[in-house]
Coordinates of C-alpha atoms and ligand atoms in Angstrom, one line a residue:
M1 CA 28.4 26.0 -17.4
D2 CA 29.3 22.6 -15.5
F3 CA 28.3 19.2 -16.2
A4 CA 24.8 19.2 -14.8
G5 CA 23.8 22.5 -16.4
L6 CA 24.7 21.5 -19.5
E7 CA 22.9 18.0 -19.1
T8 CA 19.8 20.3 -18.1
V9 CA 20.0 22.4 -21.3
V10 CA 20.5 19.5 -23.8
A11 CA 17.5 18.0 -22.0
N12 CA 15.1 20.4 -22.3
S13 CA 15.9 21.5 -26.0
A14 CA 14.7 17.8 -26.7
Y15 CA 12.0 18.3 -24.5
L16 CA 11.1 21.5 -26.0
A17 CA 11.6 20.8 -29.9
A18 CA 9.5 17.7 -28.9
R19 CA 6.6 19.9 -27.5
G20 CA 6.9 22.7 -30.2
S21 CA 6.3 20.4 -32.8
I22 CA 3.3 18.9 -31.4
D23 CA 1.7 21.9 -30.3
S24 CA 1.7 22.5 -33.9
H25 CA -0.2 19.5 -34.3
L26 CA 2.6 18.2 -36.4
A27 CA 2.9 15.1 -34.5
F28 CA 3.2 12.9 -37.7
A29 CA 6.4 14.9 -38.4
M30 CA 8.0 13.6 -35.4
Q31 CA 6.7 9.6 -36.0
D32 CA 9.5 6.9 -36.6
R33 CA 9.0 5.8 -40.0
R34 CA 10.4 1.7 -38.7
M35 CA 8.0 1.8 -35.6
R36 CA 5.1 3.3 -37.3
A37 CA 5.5 0.5 -39.9
R38 CA 5.0 -1.8 -37.2
L39 CA 1.7 -0.5 -36.5
K40 CA -0.4 -2.7 -39.2
L41 CA -3.9 -4.3 -39.2
P42 CA -3.5 -8.2 -38.6
P43 CA -6.1 -10.3 -41.6
V44 CA -9.8 -10.2 -40.8
S45 CA -9.0 -14.1 -39.7
Q46 CA -6.8 -13.6 -37.0
C47 CA -9.6 -11.2 -35.3
Q48 CA -12.3 -13.0 -34.6
P49 CA -13.6 -12.3 -31.2
T50 CA -13.3 -14.5 -28.3
E51 CA -16.8 -15.3 -26.8
G52 CA -16.9 -13.1 -23.3
E53 CA -13.1 -11.5 -23.6
M54 CA -14.3 -8.4 -25.4
D55 CA -16.9 -5.9 -24.2
L56 CA -19.4 -6.0 -27.1
T57 CA -22.2 -3.8 -25.8
F58 CA -23.4 -0.9 -27.8
E59 CA -22.5 1.7 -24.6
S60 CA -18.7 0.3 -25.3
I61 CA -18.2 -0.3 -28.9
C62 CA -20.7 2.6 -30.4
C63 CA -20.3 5.0 -27.9
Q64 CA -17.3 5.0 -25.5
Q65 CA -14.8 3.9 -27.6
P66 CA -13.8 6.2 -30.3
V67 CA -12.4 3.6 -33.1
G68 CA -15.5 1.7 -32.8
K69 CA -17.4 4.6 -32.6
R70 CA -16.3 6.3 -35.8
L71 CA -16.7 3.1 -37.8
F72 CA -20.1 2.5 -36.4
Q73 CA -20.6 6.4 -37.6
Q74 CA -19.5 4.7 -41.1
H75 CA -21.8 2.5 -41.1
L76 CA -24.7 4.4 -40.6
R77 CA -23.5 7.0 -43.4
S78 CA -22.7 3.9 -45.8
T79 CA -26.4 2.8 -44.8
E80 CA -29.5 4.9 -46.5
Q81 CA -32.1 4.1 -43.3
F82 CA -29.8 6.0 -41.1
K83 CA -27.9 8.6 -43.2
M84 CA -29.8 11.9 -41.5
A85 CA -29.2 10.2 -37.7
A86 CA -25.6 10.1 -38.5
G87 CA -26.0 13.6 -39.9
L88 CA -28.0 14.5 -36.9
W89 CA -25.8 12.8 -34.5
Q90 CA -22.7 14.8 -36.3
V91 CA -24.2 18.0 -36.1
M92 CA -24.7 17.9 -32.3
E93 CA -21.5 16.4 -31.8
D94 CA -20.0 19.6 -33.3
Y95 CA -23.0 21.9 -31.6
N96 CA -21.6 20.3 -28.5
S97 CA -17.5 21.2 -29.0
R98 CA -18.4 24.8 -30.2
L99 CA -16.3 27.2 -28.0
E100 CA -18.3 30.3 -28.0
E101 CA -21.7 30.5 -26.7
A102 CA -22.5 32.9 -29.6
E103 CA -21.5 30.3 -32.3
H104 CA -24.2 28.1 -30.4
I105 CA -27.6 30.1 -31.9
P106 CA -26.7 30.1 -35.7
L107 CA -25.8 26.5 -35.6
A108 CA -28.6 25.4 -33.0
L109 CA -31.1 27.4 -35.8
T110 CA -29.5 25.4 -38.7
I111 CA -29.8 22.2 -37.0
V112 CA -33.9 22.8 -36.3
H113 CA -34.3 23.7 -39.7
Q114 CA -32.5 21.0 -41.0
Y115 CA -34.0 17.6 -38.5
Y116 CA -36.8 18.9 -36.8
D117 CA -38.8 20.5 -39.3
P118 CA -41.5 18.0 -40.5
D119 CA -41.5 19.4 -43.3
S120 CA -37.6 19.2 -44.3
R121 CA -36.2 16.2 -46.1
D122 CA -33.9 15.2 -43.3
F123 CA -36.8 15.4 -40.6
C124 CA -35.9 12.8 -38.1
S125 CA -39.4 11.3 -37.0
F126 CA -37.7 8.6 -34.5
L127 CA -37.4 11.6 -32.4
S128 CA -40.1 12.2 -29.7
E129 CA -42.7 14.8 -30.5
D130 CA -42.0 16.0 -27.0
A131 CA -38.5 16.5 -27.5
I132 CA -39.0 18.1 -31.1
A133 CA -41.0 20.9 -29.8
R134 CA -38.9 21.5 -26.5
V135 CA -35.7 21.9 -29.1
H136 CA -38.1 24.3 -31.0
E137 CA -38.7 26.1 -27.9
V138 CA -35.6 27.0 -26.7
A139 CA -33.1 26.8 -30.0
R140 CA -32.7 30.6 -30.1
L141 CA -30.9 30.5 -26.7
G142 CA -28.1 28.3 -27.2
K143 CA -27.7 26.4 -24.7
A144 CA -25.0 23.7 -23.9
D145 CA -27.0 21.1 -23.1
L146 CA -30.0 21.6 -26.2
F147 CA -29.6 18.4 -27.5
R148 CA -28.8 16.2 -24.7
E149 CA -32.5 14.5 -24.8
S150 CA -32.7 14.5 -28.5
E151 CA -29.3 12.7 -28.3
Q152 CA -30.3 9.9 -25.8
Q153 CA -33.3 9.2 -28.3
L154 CA -30.8 9.0 -30.6
L155 CA -28.6 6.5 -29.2
S156 CA -31.6 4.4 -28.1
Y157 CA -33.1 4.7 -31.9
L158 CA -29.8 3.6 -33.5
E159 CA -29.4 0.8 -30.8
A160 CA -32.4 -0.9 -31.5
Q161 CA -32.7 -0.3 -35.3
A162 CA -28.7 -0.1 -36.8
F163 CA -26.5 -1.9 -33.9
E164 CA -27.1 -5.6 -35.2
G165 CA -26.5 -4.9 -38.8
Y166 CA -23.3 -3.0 -37.8
K167 CA -22.3 -6.7 -36.4
T168 CA -22.2 -8.1 -39.5
S169 CA -20.9 -5.2 -41.5
Q170 CA -17.5 -5.0 -42.7
F171 CA -16.9 -1.9 -40.6
F172 CA -17.2 -4.1 -37.5
Q173 CA -15.1 -6.5 -38.9
R174 CA -12.5 -3.2 -39.4
F175 CA -13.1 -2.7 -35.7
L176 CA -12.1 -6.3 -35.1
Q177 CA -9.2 -5.7 -36.8
F178 CA -8.4 -2.4 -34.6
K179 CA -8.9 -4.4 -31.6
G180 CA -6.4 -7.1 -32.8
L181 CA -3.8 -4.5 -33.1
E182 CA -4.7 -2.9 -30.0
G183 CA -4.0 -6.1 -28.2
Q184 CA -0.8 -6.6 -29.4
P185 CA 2.6 -6.2 -26.9
V186 CA 4.1 -3.1 -26.0
G187 CA 7.3 -3.1 -25.0
D188 CA 9.9 0.0 -24.0
E189 CA 11.2 -0.1 -27.9
W190 CA 8.3 2.2 -28.4
F191 CA 8.7 5.1 -26.3
A192 CA 11.9 7.4 -26.6
D193 CA 12.3 9.3 -23.1
L194 CA 13.0 13.1 -23.4
R195 CA 13.7 14.5 -20.1
V196 CA 13.1 13.9 -16.6
L197 CA 10.4 15.4 -15.2
G198 CA 9.9 14.4 -11.3
K199 CA 10.8 11.5 -8.9
G200 CA 8.7 9.7 -7.4
G201 CA 8.7 7.4 -4.5
F202 CA 9.8 4.3 -6.6
G203 CA 11.5 6.0 -10.2
E204 CA 11.8 8.8 -12.3
V205 CA 8.6 9.9 -14.2
C206 CA 10.3 11.2 -17.7
A207 CA 8.3 13.0 -20.5
C208 CA 8.3 10.4 -23.6
Q209 CA 7.4 9.7 -27.3
M210 CA 5.1 7.1 -28.5
R211 CA 7.2 6.5 -31.2
A212 CA 5.2 5.4 -33.8
T213 CA 3.1 8.0 -33.4
G214 CA 4.4 11.0 -32.3
K215 CA 2.4 11.2 -29.3
L216 CA 3.9 12.6 -26.0
Y217 CA 3.2 10.9 -22.7
A218 CA 4.5 11.0 -19.3
N219 CA 6.1 7.7 -18.2
K220 CA 5.8 6.7 -14.6
K221 CA 8.4 4.2 -14.0
L222 CA 8.5 1.8 -10.8
N223 CA 11.6 0.1 -9.9
K224 CA 11.0 -3.6 -9.1
K225 CA 13.3 -4.4 -6.9
R226 CA 12.7 -0.9 -4.9
L227 CA 8.9 -1.7 -5.1
K228 CA 9.5 -5.5 -3.5
K229 CA 11.6 -4.0 -0.7
R230 CA 9.1 -1.5 0.1
N231 CA 6.1 -3.9 -0.2
G232 CA 4.3 -1.8 -2.9
H233 CA 2.9 -4.2 -5.0
E234 CA -0.5 -3.7 -3.6
A235 CA -0.5 -0.5 -4.0
V236 CA 1.0 -0.1 -7.3
K237 CA -1.7 -2.7 -8.5
I238 CA -4.7 -0.3 -7.3
E239 CA -3.2 2.6 -8.8
K240 CA -3.2 1.1 -12.2
Q241 CA -6.7 -0.6 -11.5
I242 CA -8.2 2.9 -10.5
L243 CA -6.1 5.0 -13.4
A244 CA -7.5 2.4 -15.7
K245 CA -11.2 2.4 -14.5
V246 CA -11.4 6.4 -14.5
H247 CA -12.3 8.4 -18.1
S248 CA -12.2 12.4 -17.1
R249 CA -10.9 15.5 -18.2
F250 CA -10.0 16.3 -14.9
I251 CA -7.8 13.5 -13.8
V252 CA -4.6 12.1 -15.8
T253 CA -5.4 9.5 -18.5
L254 CA -3.8 5.8 -17.8
A255 CA -2.9 5.0 -21.6
Y256 CA -0.1 2.3 -21.5
A257 CA 1.0 -0.4 -18.8
F258 CA 4.1 -2.5 -19.6
Q259 CA 7.3 -3.7 -17.9
T260 CA 10.9 -3.4 -18.9
K261 CA 13.6 -5.7 -17.4
H262 CA 13.9 -3.8 -14.0
E263 CA 10.7 -1.1 -14.2
L264 CA 7.3 -1.3 -14.4
C265 CA 5.5 1.6 -16.3
L266 CA 2.6 3.6 -16.5
V267 CA 2.2 5.8 -19.2
M268 CA 0.3 9.1 -18.9
T269 CA -1.3 12.1 -19.8
L270 CA 1.8 14.2 -20.2
M271 CA 1.4 17.6 -18.1
N272 CA 3.8 19.7 -18.8
G273 CA 2.8 23.3 -17.1
G274 CA 4.3 21.8 -13.9
D275 CA 2.1 21.4 -10.8
L276 CA 0.0 23.8 -8.8
R277 CA 2.4 23.9 -5.5
Y278 CA 5.8 25.2 -7.9
H279 CA 3.0 27.4 -9.9
I280 CA 1.7 29.2 -5.7
Y281 CA 5.6 29.7 -4.9
N282 CA 7.8 29.5 -7.3
V283 CA 7.1 31.5 -10.5
N284 CA 6.4 35.0 -8.7
E285 CA 8.6 34.5 -5.7
K286 CA 7.6 38.1 -4.6
M287 CA 3.9 37.4 -4.9
P288 CA 3.5 34.0 -4.1
G289 CA -0.4 32.3 -4.4
F290 CA -3.2 33.4 -6.7
E291 CA -5.7 35.9 -7.1
E292 CA -9.1 33.9 -6.1
A293 CA -10.2 34.2 -10.0
R294 CA -7.7 31.6 -10.5
A295 CA -8.0 29.9 -7.5
C296 CA -11.5 29.3 -8.2
F297 CA -11.4 28.1 -11.7
Y298 CA -8.8 25.8 -10.4
S299 CA -10.5 24.7 -7.6
A300 CA -13.8 24.4 -9.9
Q301 CA -11.8 21.6 -12.1
I302 CA -10.3 19.7 -9.1
L303 CA -13.8 19.5 -7.7
C304 CA -15.3 17.8 -10.9
G305 CA -12.1 15.7 -10.5
L306 CA -13.3 14.8 -7.3
Q307 CA -16.8 14.3 -8.3
H308 CA -15.9 12.0 -11.4
L309 CA -13.6 9.7 -8.4
H310 CA -16.5 9.6 -6.1
Q311 CA -19.2 8.4 -8.4
N312 CA -16.9 5.8 -9.1
R313 CA -16.6 5.2 -5.6
I314 CA -13.2 6.1 -5.5
I315 CA -11.5 7.9 -2.5
Y316 CA -8.7 10.0 -3.3
R317 CA -6.9 10.9 -0.2
D318 CA -3.8 12.9 -0.9
L319 CA -5.0 16.2 -2.8
K320 CA -2.5 18.9 -2.3
P321 CA -1.1 21.8 -4.8
E322 CA 1.6 19.4 -5.9
N323 CA -0.2 16.6 -7.3
V324 CA -2.5 18.6 -9.4
L325 CA -0.8 19.3 -12.6
L326 CA -1.1 21.6 -15.5
D327 CA -1.1 21.2 -19.1
D328 CA -0.1 23.0 -22.0
N329 CA -3.6 25.1 -22.0
G330 CA -3.3 26.1 -18.0
H331 CA -6.6 23.4 -17.4
V332 CA -5.3 21.3 -15.0
R333 CA -5.7 17.6 -13.8
I334 CA -5.6 15.1 -10.4
S335 CA -2.5 13.0 -10.5
D336 CA -1.2 10.4 -8.0
L337 CA -3.3 8.2 -7.5
G338 CA -1.7 5.9 -5.1
L339 CA -2.8 6.7 -2.0
A340 CA -6.6 6.4 -3.3
T341 CA -8.9 3.6 -2.0
V342 CA -11.7 1.6 -3.8
L343 CA -14.9 1.3 -1.5
K344 CA -16.0 -2.1 -1.7
E345 CA -19.7 -2.6 -3.1
G346 CA -21.9 -2.5 0.1
C347 CA -19.6 -0.6 2.1
S348 CA -20.3 3.4 3.2
H349 CA -17.4 3.8 5.0
T350 CA -13.4 3.1 5.2
R351 CA -10.7 3.1 7.7
G352 CA -6.9 3.8 7.1
Y353 CA -4.2 6.6 7.7
A354 CA -3.2 7.7 4.2
G355 CA -2.2 11.7 3.0
T356 CA -0.2 14.4 3.7
P357 CA 0.1 16.1 6.9
G358 CA -1.3 19.3 6.9
F359 CA -4.3 18.2 5.0
M360 CA -5.5 15.3 6.5
A361 CA -9.3 15.3 7.7
P362 CA -9.9 14.8 11.4
E363 CA -12.0 12.2 11.3
M364 CA -8.7 9.8 9.8
L365 CA -6.6 12.0 12.2
K366 CA -9.0 10.8 15.3
G367 CA -8.7 6.5 13.8
E368 CA -12.6 7.1 12.7
C369 CA -14.4 5.7 9.8
Y370 CA -14.8 8.1 6.9
D371 CA -16.0 8.3 3.5
F372 CA -15.8 10.9 0.8
C373 CA -15.8 13.3 2.9
V374 CA -12.2 13.4 3.3
D375 CA -11.4 14.7 0.1
Y376 CA -13.7 17.9 0.7
F377 CA -11.7 18.8 3.5
T378 CA -7.9 18.6 1.5
L379 CA -9.7 20.7 -1.4
G380 CA -10.4 23.2 1.7
V381 CA -7.3 23.1 2.9
T382 CA -5.8 23.3 -1.1
L383 CA -8.2 26.2 -1.7
Y384 CA -6.5 28.1 1.4
E385 CA -3.2 27.6 0.1
M386 CA -3.6 28.9 -3.3
V387 CA -5.3 32.1 -2.1
T388 CA -2.7 32.4 0.5
A389 CA 0.4 30.7 -0.1
K390 CA 0.3 29.0 3.0
G391 CA -1.3 26.0 4.7
P392 CA -4.0 26.6 7.3
F393 CA -2.5 24.9 9.7
R394 CA 1.6 24.9 8.9
S395 CA 3.1 27.4 7.4
R396 CA 5.7 27.0 4.4
G397 CA 8.9 26.0 5.6
E398 CA 8.3 26.1 9.2
K399 CA 9.3 23.4 11.9
V400 CA 6.5 21.6 13.5
E401 CA 6.4 18.3 14.3
P402 CA 3.3 16.3 12.7
Q403 CA 1.4 15.6 16.2
E404 CA 1.6 19.6 16.5
V405 CA -0.1 20.1 13.1
S406 CA -2.5 17.6 13.7
R407 CA -3.2 19.1 17.2
R408 CA -4.0 22.2 15.4
T409 CA -6.2 20.5 12.6
L410 CA -8.2 18.8 15.2
N411 CA -8.4 22.1 17.7
E412 CA -7.4 25.2 16.4
P413 CA -9.8 27.3 14.7
V414 CA -8.3 28.7 11.2
D415 CA -7.6 32.1 11.0
Y416 CA -8.1 34.0 7.6
P417 CA -6.2 36.8 6.5
S418 CA -7.8 39.8 5.2
V419 CA -7.2 38.4 1.2
F420 CA -10.3 36.6 1.8
S421 CA -13.6 37.8 0.0
Q422 CA -16.4 36.4 2.1
D423 CA -17.0 34.1 -0.7
C424 CA -13.9 32.4 -0.4
K425 CA -13.5 32.6 3.2
S426 CA -17.0 30.8 3.6
L427 CA -16.5 27.7 1.2
C428 CA -13.5 27.4 2.6
E429 CA -15.0 27.2 6.1
A430 CA -18.0 25.1 4.8
L431 CA -15.1 22.4 3.4
M432 CA -12.6 22.6 6.5
T433 CA -15.7 22.1 8.5
K434 CA -14.3 19.8 11.3
D435 CA -17.3 17.7 11.9
P436 CA -17.4 15.4 8.5
S437 CA -21.4 15.2 9.2
E438 CA -21.8 18.8 9.0
R439 CA -19.0 20.0 5.9
I440 CA -20.2 20.6 2.5
G441 CA -19.3 17.6 -0.5
F442 CA -20.9 14.6 -2.0
K443 CA -24.2 13.7 -1.8
L444 CA -26.6 11.7 -4.0
G445 CA -24.6 11.1 -6.5
S446 CA -22.9 14.6 -7.3
C447 CA -21.3 18.1 -5.8
S448 CA -24.1 20.1 -6.5
E449 CA -24.0 21.3 -2.9
V450 CA -20.3 22.8 -3.2
K451 CA -20.6 23.6 -7.1
T452 CA -23.8 26.0 -6.2
H453 CA -21.8 28.0 -3.8
R454 CA -21.8 31.6 -3.8
F455 CA -18.0 31.6 -4.4
F456 CA -18.7 29.7 -7.7
Q457 CA -21.6 31.6 -8.8
T458 CA -20.4 33.3 -12.2
L459 CA -18.7 30.0 -13.1
N460 CA -20.9 28.0 -16.2
W461 CA -20.3 24.5 -15.0
A462 CA -21.6 23.1 -18.0
R463 CA -18.8 24.8 -19.9
L464 CA -16.2 24.4 -17.8
E465 CA -17.2 20.5 -17.6
A466 CA -17.1 20.3 -21.8
G467 CA -13.5 21.6 -21.3
L468 CA -14.5 25.2 -22.8
I469 CA -13.6 27.6 -20.7
E470 CA -10.3 29.4 -21.4
A471 CA -7.7 29.0 -18.0
P472 CA -7.0 32.1 -16.4
F473 CA -3.2 31.6 -16.9
T474 CA -1.0 30.0 -19.8
P475 CA 2.2 28.1 -19.4
D476 CA 4.8 29.2 -21.9
P477 CA 5.4 26.6 -23.5
K478 CA 9.1 27.6 -23.9
T479 CA 9.3 27.1 -20.6
V480 CA 10.4 23.9 -18.4
Y481 CA 8.1 23.7 -15.3
A482 CA 10.2 21.1 -13.6
K483 CA 13.3 20.9 -11.4
D484 CA 16.6 20.5 -13.1
I485 CA 17.9 17.5 -13.9
A486 CA 20.7 17.4 -11.3
D487 CA 18.3 18.6 -8.6
V488 CA 15.7 15.9 -9.4
G489 CA 18.3 13.4 -7.2
T490 CA 19.4 10.1 -7.9
F491 CA 18.2 6.6 -6.8
S492 CA 20.6 4.3 -4.2
S493 CA 20.7 0.9 -5.2
I494 CA 18.7 -2.1 -3.8
K495 CA 20.3 -5.1 -2.3
G496 CA 18.9 -8.3 -1.2
V497 CA 15.7 -8.7 -3.2
V498 CA 15.3 -11.2 -5.2
I499 CA 12.5 -11.7 -7.7
T500 CA 10.3 -14.9 -7.7
E501 CA 7.8 -16.5 -9.3
S502 CA 4.9 -15.1 -7.9
D503 CA 6.7 -11.7 -8.0
Q504 CA 6.9 -12.7 -12.0
Q505 CA 3.1 -13.2 -12.5
F506 CA 2.6 -9.9 -10.8
Y507 CA 4.1 -8.1 -13.6
K508 CA 2.5 -10.1 -16.2
E509 CA -0.5 -9.1 -14.7
F510 CA 0.1 -5.2 -14.3
A511 CA 1.9 -5.2 -17.9
S512 CA -1.4 -5.5 -19.8
G513 CA -0.5 -3.0 -22.5
K514 CA -2.8 -0.2 -23.8
M515 CA -6.0 0.8 -22.7
A516 CA -8.3 0.7 -25.4
I517 CA -9.8 4.3 -25.1
P518 CA -6.8 6.8 -24.9
W519 CA -5.0 4.5 -27.5
Q520 CA -7.9 4.7 -29.8
E521 CA -7.5 8.5 -29.1
E522 CA -4.2 8.8 -29.7
I523 CA -4.7 6.5 -33.3
I524 CA -7.4 8.8 -34.2
E525 CA -5.6 12.3 -33.4
T526 CA -2.3 11.6 -34.9
G527 CA -3.8 10.5 -37.6
V528 CA -2.7 6.7 -38.1
F529 CA -6.2 5.7 -37.8
D530 CA -7.1 7.0 -41.6
E531 CA -4.2 5.7 -42.7
L532 CA -4.7 2.0 -41.7
N533 CA -8.4 2.7 -42.3
V534 CA -8.3 2.1 -46.1
W535 CA -11.3 0.0 -48.4
G536 CA -10.8 -1.4 -51.4
D537 CA -13.7 -1.3 -54.3
G538 CA -15.5 -4.1 -52.6
G539 CA -15.2 -3.2 -49.4
L540 CA -12.0 -4.4 -47.3
T541 CA -8.6 -4.4 -49.2
P542 CA -7.2 -7.6 -50.4
S543 CA -4.4 -7.5 -47.6
D544 CA -7.2 -8.0 -44.8
G545 CA -8.1 -11.5 -45.6
E546 CA -4.2 -12.7 -46.4
D547 CA -2.8 -14.8 -43.6
Ligands
ADP601 P1 4.9 9.1 -7.0 O1 3.4 8.6 -6.4 O2 5.9 7.8 -6.2 O3 5.1 10.4 -5.6 P2 3.8 11.0 -8.8 O4 2.7 10.4 -9.2 O5 4.1 11.8 -8.0 O6 4.7 9.9 -8.0 O7 5.1 11.2 -9.8 C1 6.2 12.0 -9.1 C2 6.5 13.8 -9.6 O8 6.7 13.4 -11.3 C3 5.4 14.6 -10.0 O9 5.6 15.4 -8.7 C4 5.9 15.3 -10.8 O10 6.7 16.4 -10.7 C5 5.9 14.2 -11.8 N1 4.8 13.7 -12.9 C6 4.1 12.8 -12.3 N2 3.0 12.5 -13.1 C7 3.3 13.8 -14.2 C8 2.4 13.6 -15.4 N3 1.6 13.2 -16.0 N4 2.9 14.3 -16.1 C9 4.2 15.5 -16.0 N5 4.4 15.3 -15.1 C10 3.9 14.3 -13.9
MG602 MG1 3.7 12.3 -5.5
MG603 MG1 2.0 7.9 -5.2

């Protein structure tokens, strides 16, 4: 074995070892004790929120932020008046996270018996009579959205009755301590690199491990000099802002943003299963492409990701198999939001040439104004490629000028080989309609026009959106779905770039540290939250007060 081969073997084994232990929920065993000891709650006296710095709405601190929600629920359980509301909330969440529809029905009946029956001790009288009657009526069906209306009413009740009390409780003090810890600076000493996963335009992407918690992430590194030389500051700023703003299981999540001497770093969801391009062409080279059922599953998940982006006024612009990544379970997420753009409030369209030849929509090629419609064209191209293992306007490896690809995109009808079912072809046609005003897509705040297409007729969207549908293919946990280290390639050194004061300012703004929601999820799932959230006899422990 040559040196490069050996290097790959060594890198893979560290990476696979870490993945193996995480898969079996042993993240804590991989924690670095010294770094773990540095995660300490600051004393209460240092954690008072300054006016305007923190979002103190009920929605944010009791629903969206996982640590805030946990502590709010602890507060409810410790207050006689709210015990049954806390209980109902708990069982509803349990119900919503059940995998099998069959399990829903007995659980629904138990919940109804305990909380919806006026004769029960735990009857929740704050729910409206209508909502109670409706749940009674359909509980036997075990539908995924059975408790949606009740949940809304439960939350409104808690906001009106319990929120003020929470804010003066010791649980809220504890929340502020966690926010204090969250606000402490992050640097590369907190992360250990495991293996290079890929190469981006400005640097490598590495699998890495958060030392204190053991959680694995992907670290996208952007070389400062290369970034400046190629005028990348604005684009990176937008990429980070967009990643920080979106929260969807169908889009990679940003967990940390920090800087090192030479790089800016974006730490994101680790997607171990490789990208769709790799799976279309490289896994089974004799039979490239996917069966329709598999293409259907991926396009549905991508569609959910697109819908989330579009609801947040974000146009993605660079959808293609290469940018869709698989996780350990075979579920996919959209990644690489470097070409995405946000439609400003009050604007319904934008302009600008951005994307990949062979995927871009006709209206973009013509330099016209466009909106979210361009992403449905690229979805059509992506679905076509999943099924046929070739692009609709360009075959794999075909030597062809971008102008010719544009000409075909604008003028040529797409050819559908016989592997296409009627429904799949019809969806591809509807998505790749050349006139954007006739294309199906995002209308009135959702993609239901696409979701109700016959191609998806057997799909249960509620279960898909809750992450409850099993993937048609699960990546092998022992395989590294990335190129050999030597094939990833290296970067040339950059000369003649001077970093100025204003660049430093830009880096500082970029390096905002932990993203609240993912960081809170991380400390909960790795057990760090429970370890830190201990109470003395009378509530907060003596160390909470020390300076
Ligand atoms: P660029 O914007 O510079 O193209 P990307 O975000 O596409 O960079 O990342 C480059 C490569 O790194 C990808 O093609 C993929 O192989 C790998 N990669 C990126 N993000 C992740 C991730 N979250 N998990 C695993 N691999 C990733
Ligand atoms: Mg990329
Ligand atoms: Mg990019």
